[in-house]
Amino acid sequence: MAASTRALFLSCFHGSGGGGGTSEVSRRLVLRPRYPSMPRRPRSAAVAGEGGEGGGGGDGDLEAAAVGAEEEEEKVVVFEVSGMTCAACAGSVEKAVKRLQGIHDAAVDVLGGRAQVVFYPAFVSEEKIRETIQDVGFEAKLIDEEVKEKNILVCRLHIKGMTCTSCASTVESILQVVPGVQRASVALATEEAEIRYDRRIVTASQLTHAVEETGFEAILITTGDDQSRIDLKVDGTLNERSIMIVKSSVQALPGVEDIKVDPELHKITISYKPDQTGPRDLIEVIESAASGDLTVSIYPEADGRQQHRHGEIERYRQSFLWSLVFTIPVFLTSMVFMYIPGLKDGLEKKVINMMSIGELLRWILSTPVQFVIGRRFYTGAYKALSHGSSNMDVLIALGTNTAYFYSVYSILRAASSHNYMATDFFETSSMLISFILLGKYLEILAKGKTSEAIAKLMDLAPETATMLIYDHEGNVVGEKEIDSRLIQKNDVIKVVPGGKVASDGFVIWGQSHVNESMITGESRPVAKRKGDTVIGGTVNENGVLHVRATFVGSESALAQIVRLVESAQMAKAPVQKFADQISRVFVPLVIILSLLTWLAWFLAGRLHGYPNSWIPSSMDSFQLALQFGISVMVIACPCALGLATPTAVMVATGVGASQGVLIKGGQALESAQKVDCIVFDKTGTLTIGKPVVVNTRLLKNMVLREFYAYVAAAEVNSEHPLGKAVVEHAKKFHSEESHVWTEARDFISVTGHGVKAKISGRAVMVGNKSFMLTSGIDIPVEALEILTEEEEKAQTAIIVAMDQEVVGIISVSDPIKPNAREVISYLKSMKVESIMVTGDNWGTANAISKEVGIENTVAEAKPEQKAEKVKELQSAGRTVAMVGDGINDSPALVSADVGLAIGAGTDVAIEAADIVLMKSNLEDVITAIDLSRKTFFRIRMNYVWALGYNIIGIPIAAGVLFPSTRFRLPPWVAGAAMAASSVSVVCWSLLLRYYKSPKLGR
């Protein structure tokens, strides 16, 4: 489990992607090949060599020349490919290009619309490659040469001030047109932007500036090339001289790439190579260079986004409380005191002509709410309108300003008239702002809980660690407690029972059990001994361990998981396009509808007149129409639509990660909930993936422990997987950690047949049937019957003979994973068909499928045939998921609608998958599909609520019920309803936090 978990983290997050025919060049590419590459030397070169004149010597010369030409003229080009919509499109382009002679490697990125090709110009031209892509049905354009992975980075920005989907769309559209940006995604729920860009064309600071030009504040989270970066806080005086000394001293260190000093914040930012230096070395150099005048520590802002969120929550809370200070008196003077005789007379007392004390007080009290507390809405509206878009702030600003300035006009007219009775709506503007602030405060509180899973993951790392100090001879001479963020590569950390492992690494001393459930979801503690890997953030249970650090800081598995979950939360689900399309036209339509509502009621009153009972006292037809128009403007809410999908996806990806299911974005979630057919690989997926002893039959009277002592002594020198399985089984009969087997003499290994040796004076032979027969050993009838029985079970039978006599038979098999049959049965109850596609023989395939309950089986399938089976099912209208773990599964994983990689699988399979099952448990296939279905049920309900609220609320606010029931919705009540709609959507998504995976057998 330890090795498999380490493999998962390394592959999933460090991006190793080799295997098969993948070349050194392809491993440095950003794009991921979907199909095997051509042989390194194009066939045409070989043909030329064979067909040339001059005999054998000429053949060799031509061949050498061809190979030399390849190495000298190999080129990398990138094409912009338009029209691709899915992985199948990318696969067809890649396959067509790789069929060309002279293509060394090719990979296609469907999201970026790019095809990257490594080729030999002596055999194929760029124009020929472009024509081939166009023949497949896509437009292709040559855009670059010699692109290297290090130039393509992913930048993350935190963006302040976005209030609705329209804001996010505005920022996203601005970023996408910046030269050098390949892809940009802006998430309202996380208030972050993720930008894939070419750093040769544009810098992270330019991207930040582009966002700020839209009127929003942007904070750089990561530039994409700073995985080994640290911020240090400096206590002491930083003048020009000390800064120069610090910079020169740090830059002299090996591995330091960049250093920036901010004297105002007393902050030093250093980028470095963790293989050559680390934060502890940097701190020591700075403090020694300053001769003790400076004290350096880790900068305290562990997570600027969390600090910003807490700050934003506090600002909205303060704004709401201050608004209440002014709004409550406005409400009391307009709604309550007017019905108390003594107070009513005082408030109605005239000050100037017909302007009363109550009107003047409301004007004074509502003004700071409108222009000081509510200035954020003016700012947001200005930013939106200045870029030709509109958002929620525009609606709020229009609605409150209409109410406020009409009220100002009304009371000023009363102050200049002896008979005009003013009607003000000051309570509407102030109460509207107060309720919206309350709604935003609750919404931000709720949104903060959607990312709790990430916060919990980040909190797993311990604050301190115990570092062991060694002398020159390698002996431990002391211990030192340090900040865990100061751990460097190759440090040795002591982990006591009950303590947390402070860094990824491997055990160099000690043995214990480690609880990895908080990282991998594996519930049982995992045994650890010398040489085993451990993961930072896990809990040591019962023994002392000495761990040598390997991956530290942002390179650790924990940091990589957090980064993957964050990226998944940024990725938009296709269903969100629906909300984005509505949001683009929503606000303008609402403004038009509001004006039409006011005009309709006003004209109806002027042309036909209202019955007296319709119009409240002190209000004319214009004022009644105005109230309806304002209510329509403020009740409409695009925010609920914009939050419906991302909040649910955020919670779901976080919950999945906590249960060992890493979901790579909303696309994977949306596809998984539609799955009605799952294709399973056999080896390593339905089975454990390595041979183990499942049965032992003794044909002579002897103790089983003694029997295995002889067998293990013979097999311990063998490298065959079956031999290793036998030795591992034999260890179970001995309590000591590393049992020493009896020495084997005259050891002989016959490849593909078995081994023989002299053990304690006895001639021991371990192997198959043919090995025994060729060695002159008679196999009894009883043994032959056992062999036949084991073959029917798809198990491998190993015959053991001693002194030319068969003494026992060992059955070895790749056993079925626990609960495999129950998983297949449960999937069937979910109306999901299971199919097994394997490269193994039909006998083994049928035996395994029968045992687990799979009815449809395909055996002896090559990698491309697995992908073809997936496409065949898709063409029949099925939504297909593929579950696999090997290199041979990667084409099918990419071709499937949803690829699920077993966590113990290979790097290539994990990289190709949409969902990674970290525990390697088949039950998690059910969890992935069930979680996606429940997530999209929440999303659908969010849309029903958000659309239903607007469809029902807008007509009521427009006064549809007024003629028959005299019911009218005051604008401040409409504003409160608008604020509540967003909060309700977020809260509905938050219920996913309590998701429990299905239990088999229920």
mmCIF file of C-alpha atoms in Angstrom, residues 609-794:
data_model
loop_
_atom_site.group_PDB
_atom_site.id
_atom_site.type_symbol
_atom_site.label_atom_id
_atom_site.label_comp_id
_atom_site.label_asym_id
_atom_site.label_seq_id
_atom_site.Cartn_x
_atom_site.Cartn_y
_atom_site.Cartn_z
ATOM 1 C CA GLY A 609 -57.465 55.601 -13.299
ATOM 2 C CA TYR A 610 -57.275 53.268 -10.315
ATOM 3 C CA PRO A 611 -60.194 52.589 -7.999
ATOM 4 C CA ASN A 612 -59.651 54.581 -4.809
ATOM 5 C CA SER A 613 -59.270 51.381 -2.852
ATOM 6 C CA TRP A 614 -56.247 50.416 -4.946
ATOM 7 C CA ILE A 615 -54.039 53.356 -4.057
ATOM 8 C CA PRO A 616 -52.792 53.769 -0.499
ATOM 9 C CA SER A 617 -53.321 57.144 1.092
ATOM 10 C CA SER A 618 -50.519 59.680 0.488
ATOM 11 C CA MET A 619 -49.503 57.860 -2.753
ATOM 12 C CA ASP A 620 -50.443 58.718 -6.331
ATOM 13 C CA SER A 621 -50.313 56.530 -9.461
ATOM 14 C CA PHE A 622 -46.736 57.603 -10.278
ATOM 15 C CA GLN A 623 -45.503 56.585 -6.832
ATOM 16 C CA LEU A 624 -47.338 53.253 -6.932
ATOM 17 C CA ALA A 625 -45.835 52.486 -10.366
ATOM 18 C CA LEU A 626 -42.405 53.533 -9.079
ATOM 19 C CA GLN A 627 -42.666 51.137 -6.169
ATOM 20 C CA PHE A 628 -43.538 48.243 -8.472
ATOM 21 C CA GLY A 629 -40.630 49.106 -10.793
ATOM 22 C CA ILE A 630 -38.114 49.222 -7.932
ATOM 23 C CA SER A 631 -39.403 45.911 -6.535
ATOM 24 C CA VAL A 632 -38.894 44.205 -9.903
ATOM 25 C CA MET A 633 -35.393 45.627 -10.165
ATOM 26 C CA VAL A 634 -34.198 44.431 -6.765
ATOM 27 C CA ILE A 635 -35.958 41.071 -6.487
ATOM 28 C CA ALA A 636 -34.297 39.676 -9.623
ATOM 29 C CA CYS A 637 -31.208 37.738 -8.624
ATOM 30 C CA PRO A 638 -28.573 36.443 -11.071
ATOM 31 C CA CYS A 639 -26.317 35.424 -8.168
ATOM 32 C CA ALA A 640 -28.287 32.302 -7.238
ATOM 33 C CA LEU A 641 -27.935 31.044 -10.830
ATOM 34 C CA GLY A 642 -24.212 31.725 -10.827
ATOM 35 C CA LEU A 643 -23.650 29.903 -7.530
ATOM 36 C CA ALA A 644 -25.853 26.886 -8.311
ATOM 37 C CA THR A 645 -23.123 24.773 -9.952
ATOM 38 C CA PRO A 646 -19.728 25.921 -8.564
ATOM 39 C CA THR A 647 -20.712 25.696 -4.891
ATOM 40 C CA ALA A 648 -21.965 22.123 -5.336
ATOM 41 C CA VAL A 649 -18.855 21.141 -7.317
ATOM 42 C CA MET A 650 -16.600 22.688 -4.657
ATOM 43 C CA VAL A 651 -18.233 20.743 -1.849
ATOM 44 C CA ALA A 652 -18.345 17.503 -3.859
ATOM 45 C CA THR A 653 -14.660 17.573 -4.864
ATOM 46 C CA GLY A 654 -13.691 18.314 -1.255
ATOM 47 C CA VAL A 655 -15.888 15.513 0.109
ATOM 48 C CA GLY A 656 -14.553 13.132 -2.537
ATOM 49 C CA ALA A 657 -10.941 13.950 -1.613
ATOM 50 C CA SER A 658 -11.689 13.287 2.069
ATOM 51 C CA GLN A 659 -13.008 9.832 1.097
ATOM 52 C CA GLY A 660 -10.100 8.922 -1.160
ATOM 53 C CA VAL A 661 -11.758 9.831 -4.469
ATOM 54 C CA LEU A 662 -9.905 12.588 -6.348
ATOM 55 C CA ILE A 663 -12.260 14.131 -8.916
ATOM 56 C CA LYS A 664 -10.537 16.294 -11.523
ATOM 57 C CA GLY A 665 -13.228 18.931 -11.993
ATOM 58 C CA GLY A 666 -16.855 19.566 -12.853
ATOM 59 C CA GLN A 667 -16.595 17.881 -16.266
ATOM 60 C CA ALA A 668 -15.741 14.557 -14.595
ATOM 61 C CA LEU A 669 -18.579 14.962 -12.103
ATOM 62 C CA GLU A 670 -21.129 15.736 -14.781
ATOM 63 C CA SER A 671 -20.066 12.817 -16.974
ATOM 64 C CA ALA A 672 -19.931 10.368 -14.047
ATOM 65 C CA GLN A 673 -23.539 10.990 -13.062
ATOM 66 C CA LYS A 674 -24.669 9.884 -16.542
ATOM 67 C CA VAL A 675 -22.676 6.627 -16.582
ATOM 68 C CA ASP A 676 -24.740 3.531 -17.436
ATOM 69 C CA CYS A 677 -21.914 1.188 -18.414
ATOM 70 C CA ILE A 678 -18.546 0.507 -16.751
ATOM 71 C CA VAL A 679 -15.670 -1.282 -18.477
ATOM 72 C CA PHE A 680 -13.321 -2.974 -15.977
ATOM 73 C CA ASP A 681 -9.781 -4.078 -16.592
ATOM 74 C CA LYS A 682 -8.940 -7.345 -14.824
ATOM 75 C CA THR A 683 -5.389 -7.352 -13.501
ATOM 76 C CA GLY A 684 -4.927 -4.836 -10.713
ATOM 77 C CA THR A 685 -8.520 -3.642 -10.999
ATOM 78 C CA LEU A 686 -10.843 -6.554 -10.311
ATOM 79 C CA THR A 687 -7.883 -8.513 -8.957
ATOM 80 C CA ILE A 688 -5.196 -7.441 -6.492
ATOM 81 C CA GLY A 689 -2.580 -7.288 -9.258
ATOM 82 C CA LYS A 690 0.146 -9.520 -7.822
ATOM 83 C CA PRO A 691 0.304 -13.299 -7.306
ATOM 84 C CA VAL A 692 -0.246 -14.745 -3.844
ATOM 85 C CA VAL A 693 -0.432 -18.269 -2.500
ATOM 86 C CA VAL A 694 -4.092 -19.237 -2.153
ATOM 87 C CA ASN A 695 -3.858 -22.974 -1.373
ATOM 88 C CA THR A 696 -1.388 -25.693 -0.433
ATOM 89 C CA ARG A 697 -1.905 -29.470 -0.908
ATOM 90 C CA LEU A 698 0.575 -31.855 0.771
ATOM 91 C CA LEU A 699 0.903 -35.337 -0.715
ATOM 92 C CA LYS A 700 3.299 -36.616 1.970
ATOM 93 C CA ASN A 701 3.208 -36.449 5.745
ATOM 94 C CA MET A 702 5.245 -33.421 6.784
ATOM 95 C CA VAL A 703 4.793 -30.213 8.785
ATOM 96 C CA LEU A 704 3.636 -27.268 6.608
ATOM 97 C CA ARG A 705 6.213 -24.958 8.202
ATOM 98 C CA GLU A 706 9.008 -27.425 7.301
ATOM 99 C CA PHE A 707 7.608 -27.806 3.784
ATOM 100 C CA TYR A 708 7.727 -24.048 3.156
ATOM 101 C CA ALA A 709 11.181 -23.763 4.725
ATOM 102 C CA TYR A 710 12.539 -25.998 1.937
ATOM 103 C CA VAL A 711 10.530 -24.292 -0.808
ATOM 104 C CA ALA A 712 11.455 -20.765 0.298
ATOM 105 C CA ALA A 713 15.142 -21.671 0.590
ATOM 106 C CA ALA A 714 15.039 -22.767 -3.048
ATOM 107 C CA GLU A 715 12.946 -19.869 -4.342
ATOM 108 C CA VAL A 716 14.572 -17.023 -2.364
ATOM 109 C CA ASN A 717 17.221 -16.683 -5.088
ATOM 110 C CA SER A 718 14.607 -16.533 -7.874
ATOM 111 C CA GLU A 719 13.433 -13.277 -9.433
ATOM 112 C CA HIS A 720 10.221 -14.794 -10.801
ATOM 113 C CA PRO A 721 6.990 -13.201 -9.442
ATOM 114 C CA LEU A 722 5.592 -16.642 -8.538
ATOM 115 C CA GLY A 723 8.748 -17.455 -6.603
ATOM 116 C CA LYS A 724 8.536 -14.197 -4.711
ATOM 117 C CA ALA A 725 4.902 -14.933 -3.865
ATOM 118 C CA VAL A 726 5.904 -18.311 -2.390
ATOM 119 C CA VAL A 727 8.691 -16.740 -0.298
ATOM 120 C CA GLU A 728 6.319 -14.027 1.013
ATOM 121 C CA HIS A 729 3.852 -16.731 2.041
ATOM 122 C CA ALA A 730 6.591 -18.736 3.762
ATOM 123 C CA LYS A 731 7.507 -15.715 5.908
ATOM 124 C CA LYS A 732 4.122 -15.987 7.620
ATOM 125 C CA PHE A 733 5.345 -19.109 9.420
ATOM 126 C CA HIS A 734 8.113 -17.094 11.122
ATOM 127 C CA SER A 735 7.654 -14.275 13.641
ATOM 128 C CA GLU A 736 10.996 -12.549 13.093
ATOM 129 C CA GLU A 737 11.105 -9.589 10.709
ATOM 130 C CA SER A 738 13.831 -10.909 8.383
ATOM 131 C CA HIS A 739 14.120 -14.678 8.617
ATOM 132 C CA VAL A 740 17.330 -16.187 7.243
ATOM 133 C CA TRP A 741 16.599 -19.185 5.031
ATOM 134 C CA THR A 742 18.826 -22.249 4.858
ATOM 135 C CA GLU A 743 21.573 -21.864 2.266
ATOM 136 C CA ALA A 744 20.784 -23.372 -1.111
ATOM 137 C CA ARG A 745 23.591 -25.204 -2.899
ATOM 138 C CA ASP A 746 23.894 -26.106 -6.575
ATOM 139 C CA PHE A 747 21.084 -23.664 -7.350
ATOM 140 C CA ILE A 748 19.823 -23.806 -10.950
ATOM 141 C CA SER A 749 17.056 -21.669 -12.434
ATOM 142 C CA VAL A 750 15.420 -22.853 -15.642
ATOM 143 C CA THR A 751 13.610 -19.899 -17.228
ATOM 144 C CA GLY A 752 9.906 -20.519 -17.668
ATOM 145 C CA HIS A 753 10.017 -23.857 -15.857
ATOM 146 C CA GLY A 754 11.317 -23.723 -12.254
ATOM 147 C CA VAL A 755 14.296 -23.988 -9.914
ATOM 148 C CA LYS A 756 16.227 -26.776 -8.252
ATOM 149 C CA ALA A 757 18.783 -26.791 -5.453
ATOM 150 C CA LYS A 758 20.262 -28.820 -2.591
ATOM 151 C CA ILE A 759 18.693 -27.797 0.755
ATOM 152 C CA SER A 760 20.036 -29.420 3.918
ATOM 153 C CA GLY A 761 21.112 -32.430 1.918
ATOM 154 C CA ARG A 762 17.799 -32.876 0.094
ATOM 155 C CA ALA A 763 17.307 -32.332 -3.648
ATOM 156 C CA VAL A 764 14.461 -29.833 -3.925
ATOM 157 C CA MET A 765 12.703 -29.003 -7.206
ATOM 158 C CA VAL A 766 9.991 -26.343 -7.539
ATOM 159 C CA GLY A 767 8.312 -25.763 -10.918
ATOM 160 C CA ASN A 768 5.659 -26.669 -13.440
ATOM 161 C CA LYS A 769 4.519 -30.024 -14.831
ATOM 162 C CA SER A 770 6.871 -30.051 -17.808
ATOM 163 C CA PHE A 771 9.831 -29.247 -15.539
ATOM 164 C CA MET A 772 9.081 -32.293 -13.427
ATOM 165 C CA LEU A 773 8.607 -34.615 -16.419
ATOM 166 C CA THR A 774 11.843 -33.500 -18.139
ATOM 167 C CA SER A 775 13.659 -34.045 -14.829
ATOM 168 C CA GLY A 776 12.429 -37.672 -14.726
ATOM 169 C CA ILE A 777 9.967 -37.234 -11.856
ATOM 170 C CA ASP A 778 6.726 -39.225 -12.013
ATOM 171 C CA ILE A 779 3.618 -37.197 -11.235
ATOM 172 C CA PRO A 780 1.011 -39.284 -9.374
ATOM 173 C CA VAL A 781 -2.646 -39.404 -10.469
ATOM 174 C CA GLU A 782 -3.726 -37.482 -7.365
ATOM 175 C CA ALA A 783 -1.384 -34.652 -8.285
ATOM 176 C CA LEU A 784 -2.627 -34.610 -11.895
ATOM 177 C CA GLU A 785 -6.229 -34.306 -10.657
ATOM 178 C CA ILE A 786 -5.232 -31.361 -8.443
ATOM 179 C CA LEU A 787 -3.494 -29.706 -11.405
ATOM 180 C CA THR A 788 -6.601 -30.018 -13.559
ATOM 181 C CA GLU A 789 -8.800 -28.667 -10.772
ATOM 182 C CA GLU A 790 -6.568 -25.628 -10.225
ATOM 183 C CA GLU A 791 -6.407 -24.837 -13.943
ATOM 184 C CA GLU A 792 -10.218 -24.769 -14.085
ATOM 185 C CA LYS A 793 -10.118 -22.168 -11.328
ATOM 186 C CA ALA A 794 -7.663 -20.059 -13.379
#
